[in-house]
Amino acid sequence: MSITMDTTLASLVTNKRRVSALKSLGIVTVGDALTYYPFRVTEPVPLRAIREAAPGQQMAFAAVIRDMRVVPMNARRGYRLEATVDDADFARSCRVPGSTARLTFFSYRKSYVDWVSMRLRAGTSVVVSGMPSEYMGQLQFTHPEILTVAPGSAGTGAGLEGYARGAASGNGAFAGSTDPYASAQSAYPPAAAAPSGAALKYDADTVQEALTRVCRPRPVYHASSRISSEHIHETILGLLWMMGARTSSTPDGQLAGAGSADIVAPTTDTIAVQNGEEKSGTTAESGAEALSQSIPDVLPESVRKAKNLMHRAEAFLAIHDPASTARFKEAIETLRYEEAFVSQTSLLKARSHAHKSAAHSCPLVTDSLRDQFIASLPFSLTAGQQQVIHDIAADLAHDWPMQRLLQGEVGSGKTVVALAAMLQAVDAGYQAVLVAPTQVLAEQHAETIGRMVEQLKPAIPVTLLTGGMKLAARRKALAVAASGEPGIIVATHAAFSKTFQAPHLALVVIDEQHRFGVEQRESLNAKTDDGTTPHLLVMTATPIPRTAAMTWFGDLDISWLTELPGGRKPIRTVVVNEADAATMGRMFAHIRARVDAGERAYIVCPRIDADDEENEGGSGVSSAAGSARGRAAASGSSARTAAGGRATRAAADAIGIDDPYETFDENGETVARPPLHAVAEIADRLQKLPQFQGIRFATLTGRDKDDVKTQVMADFAGGETPILVSTTVIEVGVDVKQASCIVIFDADRYGLSQLHQLRGRVGRGGTNSWAFLISRAEPGSPAEQRLEVIHHSLDGAEIAQADLEFRGAGDVLGDAQSGGKSSLKLLRVVKDADMIADARTSAEQLLAADPELAGEVQLAGAVLDFTRGNETFLTSS
């Protein structure tokens, strides 16, 4: 069986529990495993004799078990296992006298104690790595790492000092001979015979191998309660061995060579050894060649050599089995540049492809509908709006499709700009479609646009099409679109259905672009009868820093609206500790006063009800893909689990946090956090408070039917239910002028960009407004620092920049960026801006010489995978 990056782990890993645990982390294939990168690498462990031990300082040494005993702990349940080790022969090579130390293990499980007892029988040679301490006047190692060595192995001979110096200096290489143990004979007595019938397995064949394994830097992975970092590492090394790696990556830049450490062959308990494959006899050279064939390079050879980068196979080895921390960092940089090069090549190809397509030209005419509309507005356009409208008009006049991203703060007037563009298309005799992510937002757009164009001559038909419409109304809307009559169609996802036909479609406007995938948007290209590609204008209120936008939307022309229309007052943001009952009480009293004054209040919770716990992944949180997390809020599209795998639609509807920040301990395991607040729970609690006696509440979640959502929003806007408890379904586009207060529970678990979006739901009517961020963050924690950013800033670009720095590019720009299918895992938009620019220049040169990448098959495949895997933020094919 030939193993490739697409081979499933289920066909290779015999331990099905481990397969399931890895799947929960989004690791399904060999490629997923090799790109599940460690978040840190340990420093090399120095070799020291027991007499050289310093309490609290990590060390490793070789020794022999002299005696071992198991002591029941009467005062407490469980057992204590103590073993005495003697390092006389190892210490002699260090030129110090030998000594003894105690190894101590505690466990409530008799089976574990029996297993350790069998491994630490008297006479067994072991290599110990751990942190020494002192107990009752004797040196002790509590739960150290132990590797047992097979009897008759090579001992600890000359060259140990050189190796110790190398380990301490961090280069991890033998500083003495290429094999410092080769000339030494074992001084250790053979271990006692194993008990009859017992199949005793040793961890290493030689002391050299064991010392190398414990002293080398080791990667630490984000783990879970189901699988440890060590087991993740063991699995990945087993896969590398199966693919041909027999030795780790060496400092001289070769895949294998004379001083490199052997990768231990996996046991059949872990990896299914293929028929005809032996665990020995494969040379380092042939193993390296096999690994290179299994993991072909993506970067063109000329680019790789010019940048002095590793081969891709070599980089994977250096990351998962690093010879040194420097080697690890070098490998990370190689794969980071690879990601930059692939992403930029993909964007450049998309831009080139768009310019080769044909589109309907929509030039401006005298006394145009667009100019009538602008003249009819009761306010003056900002300078930014005027410039963007002018730029779009020039784009629409071309006979190739416009590809433009319009980014603007909440309330900056994007709808006016989009309507001006649509009127220009209608004036030219064509159709224009505005696609909104939710029915509520589509209905609001249709009502607003209809009101704005009702005075124009000739009359402009505005048609609403949503999935929740009654059949008769839906058929009528579809018939209007299919007629090809010039006009404006406002639609939800229904515009992507096969039943929707618009034969004279010239312009597609997509609101909140990150909620729609490439395939959905491309489906609109097929709506025209003449094979033309519609002009495309995508809009987002999700703040994306200029550097990030230029990086990820490099196939688009980008416009920014930074000025807010007059009359908008700044929103006052208050961070409230949930445990501060007095402040919470004053906040609720304040909200009651605003409601009594005729205003409205939103109460936002991440979950629908308390029974959604099972949807929350290993750490107690899940993400709803869609916002600048592509993570669609509770109104939902796709969802991700916190561990990175895909969740269900139910999870998307249940959890409204856009991308919960994971908290990990030093071993990479997720730290448990309090359960998230739910809409049903909070609505019930608030209605019982004396501050809200006599006030009617309403609830709104992504599970509600479309007609229910419409009625709830109508009652809220009309004041019948002045307090709305909801999930983040209200995050985008909901426009209630009277809303002046918003309370966001579990604010410390949201991304900053999503908090900024939610905050933008209030203050839209020119009144004073407040945003209360309810937090359970620990003082001084990163979560508290994040909330301080949103507390002190109303600048969306500044907030997005901070969000990028706190949690990385992918988390701000789209679900695919950090989920299981992502092509990008290492690239950092802010910190790697220079690298991205360099990669873009190199990609431009490559595409100029080979536009179709005919000579770079692997790169072409990676570009295709990138486009498919990151479609949430790519806006063209």
Short mmCIF file of C-alpha atoms in Angstrom, two decimals, residues 9-314:
data_model
loop_
_atom_site.label_atom_id
_atom_site.label_comp_id
_atom_site.label_asym_id
_atom_site.label_seq_id
_atom_site.Cartn_x
_atom_site.Cartn_y
_atom_site.Cartn_z
CA LEU A 9 -5.50 7.28 9.56
CA ALA A 10 -8.22 4.68 10.03
CA SER A 11 -6.42 2.49 7.47
CA LEU A 12 -3.05 2.83 9.24
CA VAL A 13 -3.63 3.24 12.98
CA THR A 14 -4.79 0.03 14.63
CA ASN A 15 -5.92 1.69 17.86
CA LYS A 16 -9.46 2.77 17.01
CA ARG A 17 -9.84 4.84 20.15
CA ARG A 18 -6.83 6.84 19.10
CA VAL A 19 -8.27 7.25 15.60
CA SER A 20 -11.47 8.63 17.14
CA ALA A 21 -9.56 10.96 19.48
CA LEU A 22 -7.47 12.29 16.60
CA LYS A 23 -10.61 12.81 14.53
CA SER A 24 -12.02 15.01 17.30
CA LEU A 25 -8.98 17.25 16.75
CA GLY A 26 -9.69 17.44 13.02
CA ILE A 27 -6.99 14.88 12.18
CA VAL A 28 -8.40 12.37 9.70
CA THR A 29 -5.69 11.87 7.07
CA VAL A 30 -1.90 11.62 7.06
CA GLY A 31 -1.80 15.18 5.72
CA ASP A 32 -3.94 16.39 8.63
CA ALA A 33 -1.51 14.73 11.05
CA LEU A 34 1.66 16.14 9.49
CA THR A 35 0.15 19.64 9.39
CA TYR A 36 -1.05 19.41 13.00
CA TYR A 37 1.88 21.49 14.12
CA PRO A 38 3.16 21.63 17.72
CA PHE A 39 2.63 24.95 19.48
CA ARG A 40 6.07 24.79 21.10
CA VAL A 41 9.16 22.63 21.34
CA THR A 42 10.95 21.76 24.55
CA GLU A 43 14.54 22.80 25.12
CA PRO A 44 17.15 20.01 24.96
CA VAL A 45 17.53 18.16 28.26
CA PRO A 46 21.11 18.23 29.59
CA LEU A 47 22.87 15.00 30.60
CA ARG A 48 24.06 14.98 34.21
CA ALA A 49 25.19 12.37 36.67
CA ILE A 50 23.10 12.06 39.83
CA ARG A 51 25.83 13.82 41.88
CA GLU A 52 25.52 16.80 39.51
CA ALA A 53 21.78 17.12 40.03
CA ALA A 54 20.35 20.49 41.04
CA PRO A 55 16.81 20.52 42.49
CA GLY A 56 14.34 22.10 40.09
CA GLN A 57 16.55 21.73 37.00
CA GLN A 58 15.61 19.20 34.33
CA MET A 59 18.21 16.48 33.65
CA ALA A 60 18.68 13.06 32.12
CA PHE A 61 20.96 10.13 32.99
CA ALA A 62 21.42 6.39 32.47
CA ALA A 63 21.26 4.00 35.43
CA VAL A 64 20.42 0.51 36.64
CA ILE A 65 17.49 -0.44 38.88
CA ARG A 66 18.91 -1.77 42.17
CA ASP A 67 15.67 -2.46 44.02
CA MET A 68 11.98 -1.68 43.81
CA ARG A 69 9.05 -1.86 46.22
CA VAL A 70 5.34 -1.05 46.25
CA VAL A 71 3.91 0.48 49.42
CA PRO A 72 0.13 0.70 50.02
CA MET A 73 -0.86 4.17 51.25
CA ASN A 74 -3.06 3.44 54.27
CA ALA A 75 -3.99 7.02 55.09
CA ARG A 76 -5.01 7.58 51.45
CA ARG A 77 -6.28 5.16 48.86
CA GLY A 78 -3.75 3.96 46.34
CA TYR A 79 -0.11 2.89 46.14
CA ARG A 80 3.37 4.39 46.15
CA LEU A 81 6.03 2.71 44.04
CA GLU A 82 9.67 3.43 44.89
CA ALA A 83 12.69 2.30 42.87
CA THR A 84 16.34 2.93 43.69
CA VAL A 85 18.66 3.57 40.74
CA ASP A 86 22.47 3.52 40.59
CA ASP A 87 24.33 5.50 37.91
CA ALA A 88 27.88 4.26 38.75
CA ASP A 89 28.85 3.38 35.18
CA PHE A 90 27.18 6.42 33.65
CA ALA A 91 28.80 8.71 36.23
CA ARG A 92 32.23 7.22 35.47
CA SER A 93 31.96 8.50 31.91
CA CYS A 94 31.16 11.94 33.39
CA ARG A 95 34.30 11.65 35.55
CA VAL A 96 32.34 11.91 38.79
CA PRO A 97 31.61 9.31 41.46
CA GLY A 98 28.45 7.31 41.08
CA SER A 99 25.43 7.79 43.31
CA THR A 100 21.87 6.66 43.87
CA ALA A 101 18.48 8.33 43.65
CA ARG A 102 14.87 7.33 44.23
CA LEU A 103 12.20 7.20 41.56
CA THR A 104 8.70 7.63 42.99
CA PHE A 105 5.31 6.97 41.42
CA PHE A 106 1.83 7.39 42.93
CA SER A 107 -1.37 5.83 41.61
CA TYR A 108 -4.82 4.73 42.69
CA ARG A 109 -4.81 2.13 39.93
CA LYS A 110 -3.31 -1.24 40.77
CA SER A 111 -3.00 -2.05 37.05
CA TYR A 112 -0.73 0.97 36.52
CA VAL A 113 1.44 0.05 39.51
CA ASP A 114 1.76 -3.52 38.24
CA TRP A 115 2.78 -2.24 34.80
CA VAL A 116 5.48 0.06 36.22
CA SER A 117 6.66 -2.73 38.53
CA MET A 118 7.17 -5.06 35.60
CA ARG A 119 9.24 -2.43 33.76
CA LEU A 120 11.41 -1.48 36.74
CA ARG A 121 12.57 -4.88 37.89
CA ALA A 122 15.96 -5.07 39.59
CA GLY A 123 18.82 -5.22 37.11
CA THR A 124 16.96 -3.36 34.34
CA SER A 125 18.93 -0.68 32.49
CA VAL A 126 16.96 2.56 32.21
CA VAL A 127 17.35 6.12 31.02
CA VAL A 128 15.65 8.65 33.30
CA SER A 129 14.54 12.20 32.48
CA GLY A 130 12.91 14.42 35.05
CA MET A 131 13.09 17.19 37.61
CA PRO A 132 14.97 16.24 40.80
CA SER A 133 13.82 17.24 44.27
CA GLU A 134 14.86 16.35 47.81
CA TYR A 135 12.73 14.29 50.17
CA MET A 136 13.86 13.19 53.64
CA GLY A 137 17.49 13.86 52.75
CA GLN A 138 17.50 11.80 49.58
CA LEU A 139 17.39 12.87 45.92
CA GLN A 140 14.05 11.97 44.40
CA PHE A 141 12.47 12.05 40.93
CA THR A 142 8.66 12.02 41.06
CA HIS A 143 6.97 10.52 37.99
CA PRO A 144 10.02 10.91 35.74
CA GLU A 145 10.07 9.78 32.13
CA ILE A 146 11.55 6.29 31.98
CA LEU A 147 12.89 4.45 28.94
CA THR A 148 13.86 0.84 29.49
CA VAL A 149 16.88 -0.45 27.55
CA ALA A 150 17.14 -3.94 26.12
CA PRO A 151 19.74 -6.21 27.83
CA GLY A 152 23.18 -6.41 26.21
CA SER A 153 23.04 -2.88 24.75
CA ALA A 154 26.03 -0.58 24.36
CA GLY A 155 26.94 1.26 27.54
CA THR A 156 27.86 4.84 28.21
CA GLY A 157 31.35 5.31 26.90
CA ALA A 158 33.60 8.09 25.64
CA GLY A 159 32.08 11.12 24.08
CA LEU A 160 29.43 11.64 26.75
CA GLU A 161 30.90 14.99 27.78
CA GLY A 162 30.73 16.21 24.20
CA TYR A 163 27.12 15.12 23.91
CA ALA A 164 26.24 16.78 27.20
CA ARG A 165 27.81 20.04 26.05
CA GLY A 166 25.87 19.83 22.79
CA ALA A 167 22.58 19.21 24.57
CA ALA A 168 23.18 22.03 27.03
CA SER A 169 24.06 24.48 24.27
CA GLY A 170 20.84 23.68 22.46
CA ASN A 171 22.20 22.24 19.24
CA GLY A 172 21.21 18.74 20.21
CA ALA A 173 24.00 17.14 18.18
CA PHE A 174 26.76 14.88 19.35
CA ALA A 175 29.82 17.07 19.77
CA GLY A 176 32.15 14.10 20.10
CA SER A 177 32.41 11.21 17.66
CA THR A 178 29.48 10.42 15.40
CA ASP A 179 28.63 7.58 17.78
CA PRO A 180 29.91 8.38 21.28
CA TYR A 181 28.72 5.06 22.65
CA ALA A 182 30.11 2.85 19.93
CA SER A 183 33.40 1.99 21.59
CA ALA A 184 32.01 1.32 25.03
CA GLN A 185 30.96 -2.07 26.32
CA SER A 186 27.94 -2.43 28.50
CA ALA A 187 28.78 -2.53 32.17
CA TYR A 188 25.19 -3.10 33.14
CA PRO A 189 24.20 -6.58 34.27
CA PRO A 190 21.42 -8.14 32.28
CA ALA A 191 17.94 -7.67 33.65
CA ALA A 192 16.38 -10.55 35.44
CA ALA A 193 14.50 -12.93 33.28
CA ALA A 194 10.96 -11.88 32.52
CA PRO A 195 8.22 -13.80 34.29
CA SER A 196 7.06 -16.87 32.47
CA GLY A 197 4.57 -16.02 29.76
CA ALA A 198 5.23 -12.27 29.93
CA ALA A 199 6.11 -10.50 26.69
CA LEU A 200 8.35 -7.75 28.03
CA LYS A 201 8.97 -4.95 25.55
CA TYR A 202 11.85 -2.52 25.88
CA ASP A 203 11.61 1.14 24.90
CA ALA A 204 15.04 1.30 23.28
CA ASP A 205 17.60 -1.12 21.93
CA THR A 206 20.59 0.86 23.18
CA VAL A 207 21.44 3.40 25.86
CA GLN A 208 22.53 5.75 23.09
CA GLU A 209 19.10 5.57 21.46
CA ALA A 210 17.30 6.13 24.76
CA LEU A 211 19.49 9.10 25.77
CA THR A 212 19.06 10.66 22.35
CA ARG A 213 15.29 10.34 22.59
CA VAL A 214 14.96 11.94 26.01
CA CYS A 215 17.55 14.67 25.43
CA ARG A 216 16.46 15.91 22.03
CA PRO A 217 13.98 18.79 21.84
CA ARG A 218 10.47 17.43 21.71
CA PRO A 219 7.38 19.01 20.18
CA VAL A 220 4.33 19.70 22.36
CA TYR A 221 0.91 19.59 20.68
CA HIS A 222 -2.48 20.96 21.62
CA ALA A 223 -4.09 17.89 23.16
CA SER A 224 -7.41 17.01 24.77
CA SER A 225 -8.77 14.85 27.54
CA ARG A 226 -8.99 12.00 25.01
CA ILE A 227 -5.42 12.01 23.74
CA SER A 228 -2.16 13.35 25.14
CA SER A 229 0.54 15.32 23.36
CA GLU A 230 2.87 12.32 23.72
CA HIS A 231 0.45 10.01 21.94
CA ILE A 232 -0.07 12.55 19.17
CA HIS A 233 3.71 12.73 18.74
CA GLU A 234 4.05 8.96 18.79
CA THR A 235 1.42 8.60 16.07
CA ILE A 236 3.00 11.21 13.81
CA LEU A 237 6.46 9.66 14.15
CA GLY A 238 4.94 6.28 13.30
CA LEU A 239 3.39 7.73 10.16
CA LEU A 240 6.70 9.28 9.13
CA TRP A 241 8.39 5.92 9.61
CA MET A 242 5.72 4.26 7.49
CA MET A 243 6.31 6.82 4.73
CA GLY A 244 10.03 6.03 4.64
CA ALA A 245 11.70 8.15 7.33
CA ARG A 246 14.26 6.14 9.26
CA THR A 247 16.32 9.00 10.68
CA SER A 248 15.39 12.49 11.75
CA SER A 249 16.27 15.70 9.96
CA THR A 250 19.89 16.64 10.54
CA PRO A 251 21.45 20.07 11.03
CA ASP A 252 23.46 19.92 7.82
CA GLY A 253 20.31 20.13 5.73
CA GLN A 254 20.13 16.51 4.65
CA LEU A 255 17.14 14.29 5.25
CA ALA A 256 19.34 11.68 6.85
CA GLY A 257 22.94 11.04 7.55
CA ALA A 258 25.63 9.71 9.78
CA GLY A 259 24.96 11.56 13.01
CA SER A 260 21.21 11.60 12.97
CA ALA A 261 19.02 9.77 15.42
CA ASP A 262 16.93 6.81 14.37
CA ILE A 263 13.16 7.15 14.31
CA VAL A 264 11.84 4.23 16.29
CA ALA A 265 9.76 1.82 14.25
CA PRO A 266 6.14 1.82 15.41
CA THR A 267 4.73 -1.25 17.11
CA THR A 268 1.89 -3.15 15.51
CA ASP A 269 -0.20 -2.07 18.51
CA THR A 270 -0.06 1.46 17.12
CA ILE A 271 0.56 1.36 13.35
CA ALA A 272 -0.52 -1.33 10.96
CA VAL A 273 2.72 -2.49 9.29
CA GLN A 274 2.09 -3.18 5.62
CA ASN A 275 2.62 -6.58 4.05
CA GLY A 276 6.20 -7.10 2.98
CA GLU A 277 7.45 -4.13 5.03
CA GLU A 278 10.18 -4.85 7.55
CA LYS A 279 11.09 -2.78 10.57
CA SER A 280 14.75 -2.90 9.83
CA GLY A 281 17.14 -3.06 6.95
CA THR A 282 16.03 0.16 5.25
CA THR A 283 18.96 2.47 4.72
CA ALA A 284 18.84 6.10 5.71
CA GLU A 285 19.42 7.14 2.12
CA SER A 286 16.62 5.03 0.67
CA GLY A 287 14.35 6.06 3.54
CA ALA A 288 14.94 9.73 2.79
CA GLU A 289 14.24 9.15 -0.89
CA ALA A 290 11.02 7.30 -0.05
CA LEU A 291 9.84 10.10 2.22
CA SER A 292 10.52 12.67 -0.50
CA GLN A 293 8.43 10.61 -2.92
CA SER A 294 5.58 10.32 -0.43
CA ILE A 295 5.75 14.04 0.39
CA PRO A 296 6.63 15.88 -2.83
CA ASP A 297 7.71 19.49 -2.63
CA VAL A 298 5.11 22.17 -3.37
CA LEU A 299 7.42 25.12 -3.87
CA PRO A 300 9.17 25.35 -7.23
CA GLU A 301 12.77 24.19 -6.94
CA SER A 302 14.07 27.56 -8.14
CA VAL A 303 12.12 29.43 -5.43
CA ARG A 304 13.14 26.99 -2.71
CA LYS A 305 16.83 27.25 -3.53
CA ALA A 306 16.73 31.02 -3.95
CA LYS A 307 15.21 31.38 -0.47
CA ASN A 308 17.45 28.65 1.01
CA LEU A 309 14.45 26.68 2.26
CA MET A 310 14.10 23.03 3.22
CA HIS A 311 12.44 20.36 1.14
CA ARG A 312 8.87 19.89 2.34
CA ALA A 313 9.53 16.35 3.60
CA GLU A 314 12.61 17.56 5.43
#
